[in-house]
Coordinates of C-alpha atoms and ligand atoms in Angstrom, one line a residue:
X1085 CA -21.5 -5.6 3.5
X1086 CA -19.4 -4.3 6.3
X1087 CA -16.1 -2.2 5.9
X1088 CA -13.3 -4.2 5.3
X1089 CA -11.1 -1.7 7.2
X1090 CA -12.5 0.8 9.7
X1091 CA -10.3 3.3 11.4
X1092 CA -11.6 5.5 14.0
X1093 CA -10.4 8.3 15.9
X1094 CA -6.9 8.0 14.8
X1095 CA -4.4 10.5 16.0
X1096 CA -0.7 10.0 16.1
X1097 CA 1.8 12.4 17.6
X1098 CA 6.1 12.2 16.9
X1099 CA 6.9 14.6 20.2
X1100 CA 5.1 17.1 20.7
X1101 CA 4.4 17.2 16.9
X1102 CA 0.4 16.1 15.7
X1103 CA 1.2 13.9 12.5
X1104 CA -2.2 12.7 12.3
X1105 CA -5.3 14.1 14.4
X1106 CA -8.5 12.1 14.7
X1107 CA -9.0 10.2 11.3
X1108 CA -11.7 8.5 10.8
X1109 CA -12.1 6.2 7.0
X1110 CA -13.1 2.7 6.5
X1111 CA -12.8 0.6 3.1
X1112 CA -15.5 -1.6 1.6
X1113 CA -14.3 -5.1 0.7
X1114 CA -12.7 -5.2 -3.5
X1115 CA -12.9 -1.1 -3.3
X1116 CA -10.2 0.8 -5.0
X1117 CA -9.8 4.4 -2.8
X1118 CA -7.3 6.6 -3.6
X1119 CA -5.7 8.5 -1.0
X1120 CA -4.1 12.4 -1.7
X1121 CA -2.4 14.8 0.3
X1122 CA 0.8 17.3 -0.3
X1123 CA 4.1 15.8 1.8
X1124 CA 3.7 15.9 4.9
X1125 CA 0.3 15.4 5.4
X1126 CA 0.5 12.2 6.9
X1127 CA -0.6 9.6 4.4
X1128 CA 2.9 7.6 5.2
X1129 CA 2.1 7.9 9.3
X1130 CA -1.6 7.0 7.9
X1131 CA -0.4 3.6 6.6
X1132 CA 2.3 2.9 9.0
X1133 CA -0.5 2.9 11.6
X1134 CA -2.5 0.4 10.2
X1135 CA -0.1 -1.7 8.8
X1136 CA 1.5 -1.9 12.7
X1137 CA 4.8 -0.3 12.1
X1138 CA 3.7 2.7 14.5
X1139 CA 2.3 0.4 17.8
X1140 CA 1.8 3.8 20.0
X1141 CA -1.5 6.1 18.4
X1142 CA -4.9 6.8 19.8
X1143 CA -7.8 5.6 18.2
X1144 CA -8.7 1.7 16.7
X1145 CA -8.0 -0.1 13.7
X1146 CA -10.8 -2.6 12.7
X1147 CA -9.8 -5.5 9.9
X1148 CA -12.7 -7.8 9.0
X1149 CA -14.3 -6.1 12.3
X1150 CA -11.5 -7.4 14.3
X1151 CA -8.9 -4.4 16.3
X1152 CA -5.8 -4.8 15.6
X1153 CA -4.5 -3.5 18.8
X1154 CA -0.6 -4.3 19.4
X1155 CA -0.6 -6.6 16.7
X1156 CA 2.6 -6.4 14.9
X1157 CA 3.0 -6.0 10.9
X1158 CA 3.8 -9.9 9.8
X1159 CA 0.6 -10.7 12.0
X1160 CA -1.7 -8.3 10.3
X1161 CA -0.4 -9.5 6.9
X1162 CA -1.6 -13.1 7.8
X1163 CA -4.9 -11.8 8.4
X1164 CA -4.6 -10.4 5.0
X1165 CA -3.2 -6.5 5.3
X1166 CA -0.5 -5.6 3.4
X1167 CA 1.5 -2.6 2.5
X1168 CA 4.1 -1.5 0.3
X1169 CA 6.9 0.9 1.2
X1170 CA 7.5 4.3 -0.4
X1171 CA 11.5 3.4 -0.7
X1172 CA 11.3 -0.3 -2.0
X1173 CA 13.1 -2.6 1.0
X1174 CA 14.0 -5.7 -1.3
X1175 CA 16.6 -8.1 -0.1
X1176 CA 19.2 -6.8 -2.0
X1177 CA 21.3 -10.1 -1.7
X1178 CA 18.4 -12.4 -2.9
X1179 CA 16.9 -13.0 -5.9
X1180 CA 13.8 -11.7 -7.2
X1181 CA 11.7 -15.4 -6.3
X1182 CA 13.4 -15.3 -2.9
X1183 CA 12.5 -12.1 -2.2
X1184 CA 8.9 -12.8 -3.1
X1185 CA 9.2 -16.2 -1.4
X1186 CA 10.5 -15.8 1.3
X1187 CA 7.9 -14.3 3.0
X1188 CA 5.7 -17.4 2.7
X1189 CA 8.4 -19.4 4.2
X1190 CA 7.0 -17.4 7.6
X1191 CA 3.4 -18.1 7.4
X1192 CA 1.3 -19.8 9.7
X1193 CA 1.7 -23.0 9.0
X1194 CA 5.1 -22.0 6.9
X1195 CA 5.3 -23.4 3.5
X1196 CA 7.6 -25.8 2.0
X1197 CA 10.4 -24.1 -0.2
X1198 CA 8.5 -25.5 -3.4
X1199 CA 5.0 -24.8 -2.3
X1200 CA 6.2 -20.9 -1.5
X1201 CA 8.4 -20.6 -4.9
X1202 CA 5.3 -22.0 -7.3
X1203 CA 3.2 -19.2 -5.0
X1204 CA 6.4 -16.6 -5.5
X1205 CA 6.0 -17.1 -9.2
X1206 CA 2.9 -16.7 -10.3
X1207 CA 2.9 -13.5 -8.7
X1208 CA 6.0 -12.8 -10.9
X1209 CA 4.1 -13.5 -13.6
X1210 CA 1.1 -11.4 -12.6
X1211 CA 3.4 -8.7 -11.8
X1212 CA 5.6 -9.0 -14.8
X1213 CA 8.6 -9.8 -14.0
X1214 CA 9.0 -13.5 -14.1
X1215 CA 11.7 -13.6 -16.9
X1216 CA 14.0 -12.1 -14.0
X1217 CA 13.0 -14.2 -10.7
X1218 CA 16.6 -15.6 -11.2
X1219 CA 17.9 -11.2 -11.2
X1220 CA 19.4 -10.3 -7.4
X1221 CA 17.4 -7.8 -6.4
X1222 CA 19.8 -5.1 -6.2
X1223 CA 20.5 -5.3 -9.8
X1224 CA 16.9 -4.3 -11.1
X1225 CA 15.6 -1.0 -12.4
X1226 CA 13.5 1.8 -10.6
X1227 CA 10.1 -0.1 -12.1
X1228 CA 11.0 -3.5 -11.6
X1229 CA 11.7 -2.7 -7.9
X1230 CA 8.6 -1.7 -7.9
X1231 CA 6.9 -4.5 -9.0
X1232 CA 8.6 -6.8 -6.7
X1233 CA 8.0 -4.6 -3.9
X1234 CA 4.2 -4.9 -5.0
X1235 CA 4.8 -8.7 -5.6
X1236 CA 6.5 -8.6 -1.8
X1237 CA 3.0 -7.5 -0.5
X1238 CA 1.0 -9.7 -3.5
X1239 CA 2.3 -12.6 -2.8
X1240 CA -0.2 -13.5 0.5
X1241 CA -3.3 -12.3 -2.2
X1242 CA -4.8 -9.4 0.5
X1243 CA -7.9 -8.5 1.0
X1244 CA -6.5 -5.2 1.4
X1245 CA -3.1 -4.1 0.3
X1246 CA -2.0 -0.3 0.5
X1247 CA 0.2 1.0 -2.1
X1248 CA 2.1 3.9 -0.5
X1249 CA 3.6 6.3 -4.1
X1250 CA 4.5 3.4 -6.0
X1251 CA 4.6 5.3 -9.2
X1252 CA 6.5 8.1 -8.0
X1253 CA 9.4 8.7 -10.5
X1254 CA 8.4 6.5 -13.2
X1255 CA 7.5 7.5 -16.7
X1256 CA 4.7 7.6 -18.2
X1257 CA 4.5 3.6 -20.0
X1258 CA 5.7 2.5 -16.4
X1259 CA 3.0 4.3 -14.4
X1260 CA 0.7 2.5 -16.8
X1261 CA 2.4 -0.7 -16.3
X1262 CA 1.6 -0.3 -12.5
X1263 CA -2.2 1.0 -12.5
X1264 CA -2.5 -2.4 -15.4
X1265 CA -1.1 -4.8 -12.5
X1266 CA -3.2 -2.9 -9.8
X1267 CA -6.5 -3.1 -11.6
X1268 CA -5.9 -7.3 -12.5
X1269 CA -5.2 -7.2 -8.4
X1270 CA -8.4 -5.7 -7.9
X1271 CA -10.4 -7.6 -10.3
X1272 CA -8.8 -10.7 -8.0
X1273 CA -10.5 -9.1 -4.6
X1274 CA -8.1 -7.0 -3.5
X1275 CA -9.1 -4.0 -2.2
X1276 CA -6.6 -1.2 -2.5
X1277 CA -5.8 1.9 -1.4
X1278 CA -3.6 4.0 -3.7
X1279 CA -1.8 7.0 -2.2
X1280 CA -0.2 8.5 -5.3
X1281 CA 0.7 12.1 -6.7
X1282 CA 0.3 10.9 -10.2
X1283 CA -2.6 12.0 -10.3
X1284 CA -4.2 11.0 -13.8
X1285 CA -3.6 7.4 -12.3
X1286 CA -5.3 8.7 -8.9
X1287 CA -8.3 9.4 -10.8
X1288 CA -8.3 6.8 -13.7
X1289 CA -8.0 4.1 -10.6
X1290 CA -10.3 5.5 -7.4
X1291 CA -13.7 4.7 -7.1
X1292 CA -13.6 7.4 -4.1
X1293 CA -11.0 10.0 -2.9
X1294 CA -9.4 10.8 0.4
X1295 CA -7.6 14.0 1.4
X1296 CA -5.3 14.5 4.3
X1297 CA -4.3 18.0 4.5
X1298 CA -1.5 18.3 7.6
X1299 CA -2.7 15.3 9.3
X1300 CA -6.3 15.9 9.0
X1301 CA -8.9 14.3 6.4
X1302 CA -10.2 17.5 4.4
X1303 CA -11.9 16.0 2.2
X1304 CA -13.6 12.4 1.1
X1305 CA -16.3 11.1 -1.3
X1306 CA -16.5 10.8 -5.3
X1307 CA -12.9 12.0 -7.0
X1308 CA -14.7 14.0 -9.5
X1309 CA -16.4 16.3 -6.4
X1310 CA -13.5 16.0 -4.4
X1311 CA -11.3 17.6 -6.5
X1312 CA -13.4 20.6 -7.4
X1313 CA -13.7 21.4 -3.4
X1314 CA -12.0 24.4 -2.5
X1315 CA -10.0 23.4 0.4
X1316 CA -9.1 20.6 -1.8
X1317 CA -7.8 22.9 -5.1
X1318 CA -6.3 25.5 -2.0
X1319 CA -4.2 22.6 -0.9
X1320 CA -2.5 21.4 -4.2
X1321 CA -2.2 25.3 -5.4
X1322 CA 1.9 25.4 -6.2
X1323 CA 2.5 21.5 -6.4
Ligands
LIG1994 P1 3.4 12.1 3.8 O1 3.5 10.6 3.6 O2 2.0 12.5 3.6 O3 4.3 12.8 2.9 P2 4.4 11.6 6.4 O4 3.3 10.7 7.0 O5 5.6 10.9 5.9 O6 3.7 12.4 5.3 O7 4.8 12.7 7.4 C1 3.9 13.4 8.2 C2 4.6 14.3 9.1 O8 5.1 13.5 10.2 C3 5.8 15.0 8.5 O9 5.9 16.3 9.1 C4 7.0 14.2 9.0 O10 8.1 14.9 9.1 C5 6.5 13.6 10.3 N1 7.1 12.3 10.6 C6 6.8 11.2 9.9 N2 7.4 10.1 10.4 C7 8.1 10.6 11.5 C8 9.0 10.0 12.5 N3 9.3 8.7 12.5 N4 9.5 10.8 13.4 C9 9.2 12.1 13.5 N5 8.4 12.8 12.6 C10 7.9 12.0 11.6
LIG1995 MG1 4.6 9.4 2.3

């Protein structure tokens, strides 16, 4: 079957600084790929790209064989794209339901309040966190605003969504708590890309590795090989 995402050639300079220089990756429908790299190395600029917040890089973005030139984030997350941010961006002011429902409210054609809050909760419940869809959002701990940022980017069902360090900071139980909700998305037909320095959940989760090393891919193929490379151990010596 053909790649559900298919970048090619993709560079993207802030200035006169090279933040990404001529990725190339694609993603097979349902995979799980985990994506690595030390700060810096471009994995955010990587997703923000694709996902349409960055408009202005060289190269092309294929989804479902289609480019996504121009197109702007809310219109590659009808066709099914989605992302999470590193620092959660909840509606602070909302509740939890609202925050997941609103969203549905702007799809094409929008749904009714009720159709989009019975959607919004049953990703709750997937996510774990429908015994606090009546919680504002700015009243919820570090792994529940995770959660509803991955419920934020759920709630549509992707075909692909990208989880950009969604575990960062958590403990141990929480991390687990994530990969668990991750791996039922996947089993749905998600694809996923995890970009994560937690990296027992990295390899418990990838089916394949990436490795940007200052906005180049170093390294990609089976985690297990990738991380015995080299250039891949040279990279994450000191972190
Ligand atoms: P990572 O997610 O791998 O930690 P980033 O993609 O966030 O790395 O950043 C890659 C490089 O691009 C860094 O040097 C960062 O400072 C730079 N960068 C990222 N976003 C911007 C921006 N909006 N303006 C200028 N430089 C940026
Ligand atoms: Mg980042």
């Amino acid at each position: 079957m053909s790649a559900i995402l298919e970048v090619r050639g993709l560079g993207k300079t802030f200035g006169g600084f090279t933040a990404l220089n001529d990725i190339g990756l694609a993603v097979a429908p349902g995979e799980r790929l985990g994506l690595i790299g030390p700060n810096g190395s471009g994995k955010s600029t990587f997703v923000n790209c694709i996902a349409g917040d960055f408009l202005n890089h060289s190269g092309v973005v294929l989804f479902k064989d289609q480019p996504l030139t121009g197109m702007k984030p809310h219109e590659r997350a009808r066709l099914g794209l989605t992302r999470t941010f590193q620092l959660p961006r909840p509606f602070r002011s909302l509740t939890v339901l609202e925050n997941v429902a609103v969203p549905l409210r702007f799809s094409v054609p929008p749904l009714a309040m009720a159709d989009a809050e019975a959607r919004a909760c049953a990703c709750l419940q997937l996510v774990g966190l429908h015994d606090k869809a009546r919680s504002y959002a700015h009243s919820l701990t570090q792994v529940d605003l995770r959660k509803l940022e991955l419920a934020r980017a759920l709630v549509r069902e992707p075909a692909l969504l990208i989880a950009d360090e969604v575990m960062a900071g958590l403990s141990h139980s929480e991390v687990d708590q994530i990969l668990d909700l991750l791996f039922a998305q996947n089993v749905r037909g998600t694809a996923i890309i995890m970009i994560e320095h937690v990296m027992r959940a990295v390899t418990a989760f990838s089916q394949r590795l990436a490795v940007f090393v200052a906005g180049r891919k170093i390294a990609e193929g089976d985690p297990r090989t990738v991380l015995a490379t080299p250039e891949v151990e040279a990279a994450y010596l000191g972190i």
